[in-house]
Amino acid sequence: KVGEMVEISLRTTDARQAKVRHTAAMTGLNAHWQALRDGPRRLTHREVVALAGRLYRMMLKEFGDDPPEKSTLEAEVRISELVPESLVSSLMIPSKEMLAKRAAKHEFDGAMERFADALLTAHGIFADGDSRCRLKDEIARQWPDINRRLLSYRKGDYSPDPKQEQFPDFPP
């Protein structure tokens, strides 16, 4: 049974800021309840790409002024470009290196699922399983480009990013 009350911290003691945050929190909560009442819905391909584009832009905005160290980004790019495990023969006895790659791939997939869930929640969307999976895959497809762009920022290249223009607006 769902409780009668939802309680969250607005993370402020300032009354004005609390009022603004309360309004935003209530809007988000109402959208969440409405999405649950409506039931899961299928996202179009355009919506999936648009949501992945939102993440692309958010990551560049969040980390663009002070990008992570080069080694961290290079590792993420390598992880995100791993060959899918399904292409590796199940009869092959894995080496320590292969086990490490599989663990990294599993960790990467989990991170992509968390990004997909956060995007869906932030937009008040209760997506069906197939749409959630397609969104996770699209985020994973964009991840190397996010990291390459952050690497270019780290190297001092803050020229305009034409890739951001390829994503449709959400909602379309």
PDB file of N, CA and C in Angstrom, residues 10 12 14-27:
ATOM      1  N   LEU A  10      13.970  19.856   0.573  1.00  0.00           N
ATOM      2  CA  LEU A  10      14.156  20.873  -0.466  1.00  0.00           C
ATOM      3  C   LEU A  10      15.564  21.451  -0.412  1.00  0.00           C
ATOM      4  N   THR A  12      17.171  23.537   1.542  1.00  0.00           N
ATOM      5  CA  THR A  12      17.374  24.965   1.769  1.00  0.00           C
ATOM      6  C   THR A  12      16.650  25.358   3.051  1.00  0.00           C
ATOM      7  N   ASP A  14      16.134  28.805   3.299  1.00  0.00           N
ATOM      8  CA  ASP A  14      15.606  30.076   2.817  1.00  0.00           C
ATOM      9  C   ASP A  14      14.157  29.879   2.369  1.00  0.00           C
ATOM     10  N   ALA A  15      13.223  30.643   2.958  1.00  0.00           N
ATOM     11  CA  ALA A  15      11.791  30.477   2.674  1.00  0.00           C
ATOM     12  C   ALA A  15      11.454  30.727   1.207  1.00  0.00           C
ATOM     13  N   ARG A  16      12.040  31.744   0.596  1.00  0.00           N
ATOM     14  CA  ARG A  16      11.755  32.025  -0.823  1.00  0.00           C
ATOM     15  C   ARG A  16      12.220  30.889  -1.722  1.00  0.00           C
ATOM     16  N   GLN A  17      13.441  30.437  -1.465  1.00  0.00           N
ATOM     17  CA  GLN A  17      13.996  29.338  -2.263  1.00  0.00           C
ATOM     18  C   GLN A  17      13.161  28.070  -2.049  1.00  0.00           C
ATOM     19  N   ALA A  18      12.737  27.843  -0.810  1.00  0.00           N
ATOM     20  CA  ALA A  18      11.920  26.663  -0.512  1.00  0.00           C
ATOM     21  C   ALA A  18      10.605  26.700  -1.279  1.00  0.00           C
ATOM     22  N   LYS A  19      10.009  27.884  -1.386  1.00  0.00           N
ATOM     23  CA  LYS A  19       8.739  28.005  -2.105  1.00  0.00           C
ATOM     24  C   LYS A  19       8.923  27.666  -3.584  1.00  0.00           C
ATOM     25  N   VAL A  20       9.998  28.164  -4.182  1.00  0.00           N
ATOM     26  CA  VAL A  20      10.294  27.869  -5.587  1.00  0.00           C
ATOM     27  C   VAL A  20      10.536  26.373  -5.769  1.00  0.00           C
ATOM     28  N   ARG A  21      11.350  25.815  -4.893  1.00  0.00           N
ATOM     29  CA  ARG A  21      11.665  24.388  -5.001  1.00  0.00           C
ATOM     30  C   ARG A  21      10.440  23.519  -4.728  1.00  0.00           C
ATOM     31  N   HIS A  22       9.588  23.947  -3.807  1.00  0.00           N
ATOM     32  CA  HIS A  22       8.376  23.190  -3.513  1.00  0.00           C
ATOM     33  C   HIS A  22       7.478  23.106  -4.739  1.00  0.00           C
ATOM     34  N   THR A  23       7.331  24.241  -5.431  1.00  0.00           N
ATOM     35  CA  THR A  23       6.515  24.265  -6.647  1.00  0.00           C
ATOM     36  C   THR A  23       7.070  23.298  -7.689  1.00  0.00           C
ATOM     37  N   ALA A  24       8.394  23.331  -7.889  1.00  0.00           N
ATOM     38  CA  ALA A  24       9.025  22.425  -8.862  1.00  0.00           C
ATOM     39  C   ALA A  24       8.866  20.970  -8.424  1.00  0.00           C
ATOM     40  N   ALA A  25       9.027  20.711  -7.125  1.00  0.00           N
ATOM     41  CA  ALA A  25       8.898  19.338  -6.627  1.00  0.00           C
ATOM     42  C   ALA A  25       7.469  18.823  -6.793  1.00  0.00           C
ATOM     43  N   MET A  26       6.494  19.661  -6.507  1.00  0.00           N
ATOM     44  CA  MET A  26       5.099  19.257  -6.661  1.00  0.00           C
ATOM     45  C   MET A  26       4.751  19.003  -8.128  1.00  0.00           C
ATOM     46  N   THR A  27       5.268  19.846  -9.014  1.00  0.00           N
ATOM     47  CA  THR A  27       5.037  19.648 -10.445  1.00  0.00           C
ATOM     48  C   THR A  27       5.598  18.297 -10.881  1.00  0.00           C
TER      49      THR A  27
END
